[in-house]
Coordinates of C-alpha atoms and ligand atoms in Angstrom, one line a residue:
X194 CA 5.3 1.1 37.1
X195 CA 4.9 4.3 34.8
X196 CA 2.0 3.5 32.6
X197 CA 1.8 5.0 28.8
X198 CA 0.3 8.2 28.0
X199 CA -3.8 7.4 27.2
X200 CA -3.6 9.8 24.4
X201 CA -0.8 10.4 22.0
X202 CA -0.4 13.3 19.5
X203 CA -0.1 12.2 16.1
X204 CA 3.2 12.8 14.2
X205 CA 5.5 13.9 17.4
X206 CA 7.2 11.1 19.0
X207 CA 8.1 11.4 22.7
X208 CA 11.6 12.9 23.5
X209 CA 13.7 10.0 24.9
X210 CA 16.6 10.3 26.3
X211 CA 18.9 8.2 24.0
X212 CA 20.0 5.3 23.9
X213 CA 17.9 3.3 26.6
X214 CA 15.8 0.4 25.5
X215 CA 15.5 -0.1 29.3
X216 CA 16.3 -3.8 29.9
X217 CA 13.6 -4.9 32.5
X218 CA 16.2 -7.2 34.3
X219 CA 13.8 -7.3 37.1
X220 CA 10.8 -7.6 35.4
X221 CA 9.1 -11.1 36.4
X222 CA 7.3 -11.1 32.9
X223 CA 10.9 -11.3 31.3
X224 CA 12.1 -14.0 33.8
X225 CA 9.0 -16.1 33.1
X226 CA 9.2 -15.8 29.5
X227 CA 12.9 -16.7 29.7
X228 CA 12.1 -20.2 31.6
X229 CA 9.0 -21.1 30.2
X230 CA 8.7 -20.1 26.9
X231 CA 10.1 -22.3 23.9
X232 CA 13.2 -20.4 22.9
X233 CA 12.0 -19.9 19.1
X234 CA 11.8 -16.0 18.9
X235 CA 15.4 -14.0 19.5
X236 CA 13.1 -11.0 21.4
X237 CA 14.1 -7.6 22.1
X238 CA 14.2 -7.3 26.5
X239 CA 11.1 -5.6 26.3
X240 CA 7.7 -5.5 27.2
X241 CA 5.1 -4.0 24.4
X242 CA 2.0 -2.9 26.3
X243 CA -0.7 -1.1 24.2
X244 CA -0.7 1.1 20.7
X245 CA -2.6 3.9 19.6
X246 CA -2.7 4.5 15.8
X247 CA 0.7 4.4 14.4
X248 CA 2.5 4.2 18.3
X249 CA 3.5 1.4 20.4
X250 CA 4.0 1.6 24.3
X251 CA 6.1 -0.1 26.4
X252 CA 6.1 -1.0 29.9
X253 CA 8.4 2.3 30.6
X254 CA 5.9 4.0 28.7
X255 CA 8.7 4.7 25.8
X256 CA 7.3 5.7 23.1
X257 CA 7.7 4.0 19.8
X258 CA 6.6 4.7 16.0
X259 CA 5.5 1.3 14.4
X260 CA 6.9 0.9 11.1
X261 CA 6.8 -2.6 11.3
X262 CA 3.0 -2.7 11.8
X263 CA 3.5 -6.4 13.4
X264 CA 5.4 -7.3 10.4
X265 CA 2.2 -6.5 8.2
X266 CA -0.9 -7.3 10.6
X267 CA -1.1 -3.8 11.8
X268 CA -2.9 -2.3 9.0
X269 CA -5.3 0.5 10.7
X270 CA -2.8 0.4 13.5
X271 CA -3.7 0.2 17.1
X272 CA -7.1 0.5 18.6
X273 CA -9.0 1.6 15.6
X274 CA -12.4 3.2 16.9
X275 CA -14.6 1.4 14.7
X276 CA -12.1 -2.3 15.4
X277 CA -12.3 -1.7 19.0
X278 CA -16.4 -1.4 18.7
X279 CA -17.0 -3.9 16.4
X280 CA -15.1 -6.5 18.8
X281 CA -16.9 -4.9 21.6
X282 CA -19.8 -5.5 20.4
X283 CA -19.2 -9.3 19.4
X284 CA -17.3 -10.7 22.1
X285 CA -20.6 -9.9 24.0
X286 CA -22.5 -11.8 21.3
X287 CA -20.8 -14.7 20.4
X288 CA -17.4 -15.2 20.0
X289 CA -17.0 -19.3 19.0
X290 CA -20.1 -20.7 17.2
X291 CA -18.9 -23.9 15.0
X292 CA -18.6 -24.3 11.0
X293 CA -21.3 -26.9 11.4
X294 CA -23.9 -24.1 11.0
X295 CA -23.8 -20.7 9.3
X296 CA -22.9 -17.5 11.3
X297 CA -23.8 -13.5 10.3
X298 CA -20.4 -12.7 9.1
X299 CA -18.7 -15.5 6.8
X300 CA -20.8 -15.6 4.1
X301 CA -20.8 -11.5 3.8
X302 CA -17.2 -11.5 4.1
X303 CA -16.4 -14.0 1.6
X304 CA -18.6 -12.4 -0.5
X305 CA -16.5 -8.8 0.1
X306 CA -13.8 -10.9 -0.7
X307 CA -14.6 -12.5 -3.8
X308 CA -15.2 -9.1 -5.2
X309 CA -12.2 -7.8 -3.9
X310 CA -10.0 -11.2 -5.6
X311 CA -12.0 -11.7 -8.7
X312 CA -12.5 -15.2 -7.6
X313 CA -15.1 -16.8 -6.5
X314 CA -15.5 -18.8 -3.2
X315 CA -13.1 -19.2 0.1
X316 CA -11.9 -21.1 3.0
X317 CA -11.4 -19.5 6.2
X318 CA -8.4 -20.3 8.5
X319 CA -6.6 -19.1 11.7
X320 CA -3.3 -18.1 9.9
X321 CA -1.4 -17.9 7.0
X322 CA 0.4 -21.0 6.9
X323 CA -3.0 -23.4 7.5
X324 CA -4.0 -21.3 4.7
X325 CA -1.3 -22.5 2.5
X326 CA -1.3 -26.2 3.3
X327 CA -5.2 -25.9 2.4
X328 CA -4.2 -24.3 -0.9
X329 CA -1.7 -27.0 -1.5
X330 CA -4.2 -30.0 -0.5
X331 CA -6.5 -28.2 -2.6
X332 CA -4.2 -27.8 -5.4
X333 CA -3.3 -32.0 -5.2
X334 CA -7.3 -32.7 -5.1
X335 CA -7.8 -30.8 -8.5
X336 CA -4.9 -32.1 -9.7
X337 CA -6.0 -36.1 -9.0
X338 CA -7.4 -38.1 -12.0
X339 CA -10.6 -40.4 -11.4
X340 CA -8.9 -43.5 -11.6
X341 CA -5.8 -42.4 -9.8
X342 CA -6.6 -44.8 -6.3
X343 CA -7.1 -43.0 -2.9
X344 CA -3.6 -43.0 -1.1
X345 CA -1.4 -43.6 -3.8
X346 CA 0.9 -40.9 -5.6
X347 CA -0.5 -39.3 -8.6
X348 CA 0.9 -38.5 -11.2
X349 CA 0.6 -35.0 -11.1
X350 CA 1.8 -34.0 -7.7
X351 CA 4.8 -31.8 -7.7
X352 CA 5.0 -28.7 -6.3
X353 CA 7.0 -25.8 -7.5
X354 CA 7.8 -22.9 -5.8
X355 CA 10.6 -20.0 -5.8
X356 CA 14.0 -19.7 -4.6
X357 CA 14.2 -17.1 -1.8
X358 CA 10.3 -17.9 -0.4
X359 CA 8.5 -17.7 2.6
X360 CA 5.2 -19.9 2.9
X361 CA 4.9 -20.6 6.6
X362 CA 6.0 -23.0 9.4
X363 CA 3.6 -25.9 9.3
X364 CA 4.7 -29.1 7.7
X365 CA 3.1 -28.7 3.9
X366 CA 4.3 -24.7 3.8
X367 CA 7.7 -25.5 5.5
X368 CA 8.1 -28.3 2.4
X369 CA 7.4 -25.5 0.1
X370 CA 10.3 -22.7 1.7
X371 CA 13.3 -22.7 0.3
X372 CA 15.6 -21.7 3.3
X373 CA 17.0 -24.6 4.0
X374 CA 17.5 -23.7 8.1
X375 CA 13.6 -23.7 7.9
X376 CA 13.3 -27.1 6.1
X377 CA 15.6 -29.1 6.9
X378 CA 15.8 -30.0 10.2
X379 CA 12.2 -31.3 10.0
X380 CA 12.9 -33.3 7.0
X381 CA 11.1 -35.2 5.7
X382 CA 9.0 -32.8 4.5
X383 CA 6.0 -33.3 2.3
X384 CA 7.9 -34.8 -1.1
X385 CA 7.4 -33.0 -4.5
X386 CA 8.7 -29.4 -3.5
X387 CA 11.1 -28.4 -6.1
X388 CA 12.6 -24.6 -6.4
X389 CA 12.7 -22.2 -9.6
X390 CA 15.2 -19.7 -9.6
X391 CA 13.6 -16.3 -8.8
X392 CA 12.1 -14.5 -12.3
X393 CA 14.0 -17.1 -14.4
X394 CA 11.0 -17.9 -16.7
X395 CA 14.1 -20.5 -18.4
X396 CA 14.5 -22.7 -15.1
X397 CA 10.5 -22.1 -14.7
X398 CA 10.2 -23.4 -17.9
X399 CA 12.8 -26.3 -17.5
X400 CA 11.3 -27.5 -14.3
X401 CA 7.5 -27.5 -15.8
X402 CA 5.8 -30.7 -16.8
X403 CA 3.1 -32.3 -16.3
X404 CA 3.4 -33.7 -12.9
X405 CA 3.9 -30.2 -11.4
X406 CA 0.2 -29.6 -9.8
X407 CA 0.8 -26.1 -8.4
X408 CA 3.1 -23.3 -9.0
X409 CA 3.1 -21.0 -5.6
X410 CA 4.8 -17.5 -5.6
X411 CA 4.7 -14.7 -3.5
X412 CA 3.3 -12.0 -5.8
X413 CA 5.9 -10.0 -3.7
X414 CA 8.2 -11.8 -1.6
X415 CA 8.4 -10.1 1.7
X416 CA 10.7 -12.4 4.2
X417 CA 12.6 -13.0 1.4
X418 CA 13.7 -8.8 1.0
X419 CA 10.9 -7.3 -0.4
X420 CA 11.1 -8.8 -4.5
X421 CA 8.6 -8.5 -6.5
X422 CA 7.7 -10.8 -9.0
X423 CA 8.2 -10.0 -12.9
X424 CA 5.1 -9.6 -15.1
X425 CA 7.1 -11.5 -17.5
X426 CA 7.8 -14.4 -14.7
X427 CA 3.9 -13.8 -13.9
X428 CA 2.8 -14.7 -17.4
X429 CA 4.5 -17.2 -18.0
X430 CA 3.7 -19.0 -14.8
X431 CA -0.2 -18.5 -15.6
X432 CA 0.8 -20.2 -19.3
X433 CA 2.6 -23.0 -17.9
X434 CA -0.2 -23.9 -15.5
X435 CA -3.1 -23.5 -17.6
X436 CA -1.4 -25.4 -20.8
X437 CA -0.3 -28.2 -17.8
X438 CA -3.3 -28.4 -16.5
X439 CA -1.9 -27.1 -13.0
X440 CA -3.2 -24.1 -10.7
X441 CA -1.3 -20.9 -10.0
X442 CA -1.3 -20.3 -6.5
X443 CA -0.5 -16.5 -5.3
X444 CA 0.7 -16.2 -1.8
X445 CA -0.7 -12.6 -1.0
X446 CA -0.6 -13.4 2.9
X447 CA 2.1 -10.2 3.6
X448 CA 1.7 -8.1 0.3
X449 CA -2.4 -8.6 -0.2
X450 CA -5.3 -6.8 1.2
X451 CA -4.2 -3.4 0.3
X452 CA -0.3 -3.2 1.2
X453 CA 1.0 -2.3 -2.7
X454 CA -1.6 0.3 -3.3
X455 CA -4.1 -2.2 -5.1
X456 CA -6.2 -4.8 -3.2
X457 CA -4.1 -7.2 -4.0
X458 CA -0.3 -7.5 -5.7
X459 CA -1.3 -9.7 -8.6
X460 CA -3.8 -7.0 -9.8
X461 CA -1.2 -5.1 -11.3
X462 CA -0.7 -8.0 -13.7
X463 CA -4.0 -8.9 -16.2
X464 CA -3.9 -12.9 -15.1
X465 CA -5.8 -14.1 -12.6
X466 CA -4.5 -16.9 -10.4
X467 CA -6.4 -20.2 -9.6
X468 CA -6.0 -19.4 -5.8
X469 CA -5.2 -16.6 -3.4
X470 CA -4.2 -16.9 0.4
X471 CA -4.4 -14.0 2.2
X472 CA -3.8 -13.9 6.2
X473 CA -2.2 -10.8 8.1
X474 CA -4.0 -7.8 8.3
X475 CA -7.4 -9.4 7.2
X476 CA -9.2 -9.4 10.9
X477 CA -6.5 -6.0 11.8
X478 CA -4.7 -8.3 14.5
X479 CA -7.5 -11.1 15.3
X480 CA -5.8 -14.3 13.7
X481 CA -7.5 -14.8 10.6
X482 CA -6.7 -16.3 6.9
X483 CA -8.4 -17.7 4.3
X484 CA -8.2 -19.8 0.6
X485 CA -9.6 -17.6 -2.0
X486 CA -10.3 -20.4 -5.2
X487 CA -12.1 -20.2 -8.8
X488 CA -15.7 -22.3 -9.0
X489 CA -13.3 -24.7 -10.7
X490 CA -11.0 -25.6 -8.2
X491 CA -14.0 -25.2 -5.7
X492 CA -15.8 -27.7 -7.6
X493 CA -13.1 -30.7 -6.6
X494 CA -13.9 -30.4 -2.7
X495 CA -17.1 -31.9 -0.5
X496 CA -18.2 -32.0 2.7
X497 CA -16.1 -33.4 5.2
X498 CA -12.6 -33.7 3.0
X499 CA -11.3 -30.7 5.1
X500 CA -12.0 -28.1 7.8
X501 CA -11.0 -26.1 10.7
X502 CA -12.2 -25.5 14.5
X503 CA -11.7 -22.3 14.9
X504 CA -11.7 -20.4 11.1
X505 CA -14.0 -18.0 9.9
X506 CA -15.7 -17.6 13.9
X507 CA -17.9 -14.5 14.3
X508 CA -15.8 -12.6 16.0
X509 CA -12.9 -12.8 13.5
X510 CA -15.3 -12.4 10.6
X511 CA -17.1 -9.5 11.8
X512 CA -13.8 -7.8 12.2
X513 CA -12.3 -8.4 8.8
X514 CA -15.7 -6.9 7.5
X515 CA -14.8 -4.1 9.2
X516 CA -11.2 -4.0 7.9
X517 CA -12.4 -4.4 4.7
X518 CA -14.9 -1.6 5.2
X519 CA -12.6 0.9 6.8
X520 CA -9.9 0.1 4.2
X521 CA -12.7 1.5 1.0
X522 CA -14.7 4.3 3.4
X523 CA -11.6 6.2 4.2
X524 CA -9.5 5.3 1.0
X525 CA -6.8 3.7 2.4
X526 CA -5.2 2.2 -0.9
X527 CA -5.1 6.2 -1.6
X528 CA -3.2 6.9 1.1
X529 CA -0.9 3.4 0.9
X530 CA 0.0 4.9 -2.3
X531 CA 0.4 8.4 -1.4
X532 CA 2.4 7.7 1.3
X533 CA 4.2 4.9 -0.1
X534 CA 5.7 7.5 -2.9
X535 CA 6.4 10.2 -0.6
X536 CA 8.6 7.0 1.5
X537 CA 10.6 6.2 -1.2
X538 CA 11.2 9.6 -2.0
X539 CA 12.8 10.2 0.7
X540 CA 14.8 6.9 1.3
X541 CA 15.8 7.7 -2.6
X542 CA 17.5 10.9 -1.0
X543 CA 19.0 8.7 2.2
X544 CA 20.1 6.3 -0.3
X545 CA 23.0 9.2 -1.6
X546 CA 23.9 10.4 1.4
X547 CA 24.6 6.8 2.7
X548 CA 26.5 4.5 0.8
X549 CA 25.9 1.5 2.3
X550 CA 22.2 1.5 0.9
X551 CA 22.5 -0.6 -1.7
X552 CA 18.5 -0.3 -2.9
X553 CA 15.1 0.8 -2.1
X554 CA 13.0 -1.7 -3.5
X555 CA 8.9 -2.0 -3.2
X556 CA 5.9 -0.8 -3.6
X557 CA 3.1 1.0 -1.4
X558 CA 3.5 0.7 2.1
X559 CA 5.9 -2.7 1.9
X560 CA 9.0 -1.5 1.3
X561 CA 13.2 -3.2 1.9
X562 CA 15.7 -1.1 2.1
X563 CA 18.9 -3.4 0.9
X564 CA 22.0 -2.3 2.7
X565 CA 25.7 -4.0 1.7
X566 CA 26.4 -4.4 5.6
X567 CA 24.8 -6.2 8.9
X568 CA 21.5 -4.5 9.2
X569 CA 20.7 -6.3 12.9
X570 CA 22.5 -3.5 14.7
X571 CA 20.0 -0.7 12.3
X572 CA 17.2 -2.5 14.1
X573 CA 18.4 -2.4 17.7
X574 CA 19.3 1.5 17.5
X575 CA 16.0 2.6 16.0
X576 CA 14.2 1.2 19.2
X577 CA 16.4 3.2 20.9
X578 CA 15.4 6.0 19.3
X579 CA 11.8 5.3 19.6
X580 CA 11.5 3.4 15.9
X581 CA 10.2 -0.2 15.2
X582 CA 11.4 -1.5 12.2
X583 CA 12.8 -5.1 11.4
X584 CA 15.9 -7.1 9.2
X585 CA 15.2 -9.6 7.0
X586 CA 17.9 -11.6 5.2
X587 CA 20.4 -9.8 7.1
X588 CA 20.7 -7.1 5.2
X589 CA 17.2 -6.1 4.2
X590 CA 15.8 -3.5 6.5
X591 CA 11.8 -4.2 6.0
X592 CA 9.4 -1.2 6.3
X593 CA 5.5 -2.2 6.5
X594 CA 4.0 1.1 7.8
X595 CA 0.3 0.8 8.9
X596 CA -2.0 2.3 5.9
X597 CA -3.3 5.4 8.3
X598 CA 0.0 6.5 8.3
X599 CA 0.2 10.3 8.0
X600 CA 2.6 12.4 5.4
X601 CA 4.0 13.7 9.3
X602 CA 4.6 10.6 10.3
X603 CA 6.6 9.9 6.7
X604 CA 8.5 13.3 7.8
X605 CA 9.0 12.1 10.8
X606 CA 10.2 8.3 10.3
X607 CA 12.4 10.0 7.4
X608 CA 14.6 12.3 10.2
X609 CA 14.6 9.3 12.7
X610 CA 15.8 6.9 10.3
X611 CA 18.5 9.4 9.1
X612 CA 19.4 9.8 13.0
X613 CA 19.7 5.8 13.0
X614 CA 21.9 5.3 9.7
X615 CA 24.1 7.4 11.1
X616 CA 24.4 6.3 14.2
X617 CA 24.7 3.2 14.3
X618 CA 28.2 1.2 14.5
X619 CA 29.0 -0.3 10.9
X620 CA 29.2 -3.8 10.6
X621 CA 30.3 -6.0 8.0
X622 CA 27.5 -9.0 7.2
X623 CA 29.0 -12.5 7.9
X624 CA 30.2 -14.0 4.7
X625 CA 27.7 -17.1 5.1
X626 CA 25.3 -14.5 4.5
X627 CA 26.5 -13.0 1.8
X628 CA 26.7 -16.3 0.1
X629 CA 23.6 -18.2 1.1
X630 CA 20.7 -16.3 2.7
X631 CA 20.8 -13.6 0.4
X632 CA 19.4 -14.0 -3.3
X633 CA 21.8 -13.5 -6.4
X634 CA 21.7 -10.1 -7.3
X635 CA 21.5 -10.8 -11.3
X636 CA 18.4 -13.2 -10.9
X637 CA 16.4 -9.8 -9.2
X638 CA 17.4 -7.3 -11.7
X639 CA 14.4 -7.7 -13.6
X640 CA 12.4 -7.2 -10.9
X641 CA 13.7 -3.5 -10.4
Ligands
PLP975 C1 4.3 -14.6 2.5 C2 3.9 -15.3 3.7 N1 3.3 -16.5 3.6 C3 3.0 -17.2 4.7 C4 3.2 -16.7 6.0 C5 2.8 -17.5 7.2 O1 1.7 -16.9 7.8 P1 1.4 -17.2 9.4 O2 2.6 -16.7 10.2 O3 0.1 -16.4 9.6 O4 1.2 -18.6 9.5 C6 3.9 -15.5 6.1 C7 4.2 -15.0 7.4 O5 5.1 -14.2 7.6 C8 4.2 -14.8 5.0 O6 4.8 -13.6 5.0

């Protein structure tokens, strides 16, 4: 087996000869996968074996340029010097300790973090979506009254959340998504979900009363196409809860920690939320996530009414230190936003050359690129060219570039990508998703 190049010069990709994603038919890690695995992931036939900055090997040693970033995990890339030492360093320490005592890292990290937010204390989890059912527990604990009985319904309970979402796959996030092929053959789901049409501050409005306990939004939906939320939307949402007496809940698990340019989405917009959840990129590939709340909503929780085996461990927490450090000592929102215009710039002049774009949308390094055909097939001839990008919502080709990313490497995503638009066979999308995946055009215009 050809093993990948130890060292890779930054901005040139590899020549390949085109098109060969090789299919390992004869690799035994593809047959194994194929009988054992649980057939829940549609996976390109290959095998990924190690990164180096923006570059991802395979098991050919084909070279590929991660734009994709492990759809937003990736944010310093592959083997960062200072993540590889820091994980060094701890696995030979301690790698598990337990939550019942205190360990070096969790306190000084939620304390990075809570200057970061603006809020003020946090919950450490294993991913995303344990993240979000502890913000939505958290959010049905501040929302119970004193005399409302243990076990029985509330009276404010009702969750609201947006059309078009993404939350997560376990049962309290999963009651909260609206794509109904992601619900609804687990139903039932947790009861009090309802769905506001996306930046409709009318429906939002409509739907609001006093039994809703949370509102939840993805500051920028990134599943969804890459939509951000309206400061008009925003602000109204922070009104609603605060007048209801209900918490505003940002979802900041893909578009957080430094993807748009700021440390998180929301900060564009003055109000604060009552709760952040941030996963991803926070441990730069080590599963970690985490609740960030107000002393208020903090001050509804005790001992033992939640909790979690493996969050917040030394190893993970050491590591998101790190992140965080790496992310301010070499000014990585700079460059997100540097990079990020210089991106769009040059998708902008893609855009007129190729009809079928029908939008760039997005900010810093998360950006969609809406096409008005299939955008599967996009996908599968970039990693023949040596390009890792993804499709969401059948027509959104997503873009989440690592934050090292260099102006080259820009340049040099821009020329593949032209190579690939061109390329590629057109297809139509299927009319069932051009009717239901795919959010109505006129509800997003504001969000342009
Ligand atoms: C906005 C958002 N929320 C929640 C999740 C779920 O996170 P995880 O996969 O870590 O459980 C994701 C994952 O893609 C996400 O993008």
């Amino acid at each position: 087996m050809k093993t990948s190049p130890k060292r890779s010069s930054p901005g040139r990709l590899a020549k390949t000869k085109k098109p060969a994603i090789r299919k390992a038919k004869h690799d035994t890690r593809l047959q194994d996968a194929g009988q054992y695995l649980l057939p829940t992931y549609k996976r390109q036939p290959v095998v990924m074996t190690n990164g180096r900055g923006a570059y991802v090997f395979d098991s050919t040693g084909k070279k590929y340029l991660d734009f994709l970033g492990g759809i937003a995990v990736n944010a310093l890339g592959h083997a960062h010097p200072r993540i590889v030492k820091v994980i060094r360093r701890e696995a030979g320490r301690a790698i598990h300790l337990s939550n019942l005592y205190h360990n070096a890292f969790q306190g000084p990290l939620a304390h990075k973090l809570a200057v970061w937010s603006g809020l003020d204390r946090v919950f450490f989890t294993n991913s995303g979506t344990e993240a979000i059912d502890g913000a939505l527990k958290l959010a049905r604990l501040y929302a119970r009254k004193p005399q409302e009985v243990p076990g029985t319904t509330p009276t404010k309970y009702r969750f609201l959340a947006l059309d078009n979402c993404f939350h997560g796959r376990t049962f309290g996030a999963i009651s909260i998504t609206s794509t109904e092929k992601y619900r609804l053959p687990f139903a039932p789901v947790v009861p009090g979900a309802e769905f506001v049409h996306f930046n409709d501050v009318t429906d939002l409005e409509a739907k609001f009363d006093d039994t809703v306990c949370a509102v939840i939004l993805e500051t920028v939906q990134g599943e969804g196409g890459i939509y951000p939320v309206s400061e008009a939307f925003w602000n109204r949402a922070r009104q609603l809860a605060t007048q209801h007496g209900a918490l505003l809940i940002a979802d900041e698990i893909q578009c957080g920690l430094g993807r748009t340019g700021r440390h998180f989405a929301y900060q564009k917009f003055s109000a604060k939320p009552d709760i952040v959840v941030i996963a991803k990129p926070l441990a730069a590939g080590l599963p970690l996530g985490a609740i960030l709340v107000t002393e208020a909503v903090a001050a509804c929780i005790s001992p033992g009414m939640h909790g979690t085996t493996f969050g917040g461990g030394p190893l993970t927490c050491a590591t998101a230190l790190e992140f965080l450090s790496i992310v301010e000592d070499e000014k990585l929102l700079e460059n997100v936003r540097e990079r990020g215009a210089e991106l769009r710039e040059g998708l902008a002049k893609l855009a007129a050359k190729f009809d079928f774009i029908r939008e760039i949308r997005g900010e810093g390094l998360m950006v969609g690129i809406e096409l008005s055909i299939d955008g599967s097939p996009f996908v599968v001839e970039a990693m023949q060219r040596g390009l890792l990008i993804n499709c969401t919502h059948d027509y959104t080709l997503r873009l989440l570039p690592p934050f090292i990313i260099t102006r080259a490497q820009v340049r040099e995503f821009l020329r593949l990508l032209e190579q690939v638009l061109a390329a590629t066979p057109k297809q139509s999308a299927s009319s069932e998703a051009a009717t239901s995946s795919h959010p109505p055009r006129a509800t997003h215009a504001s969000a342009r």
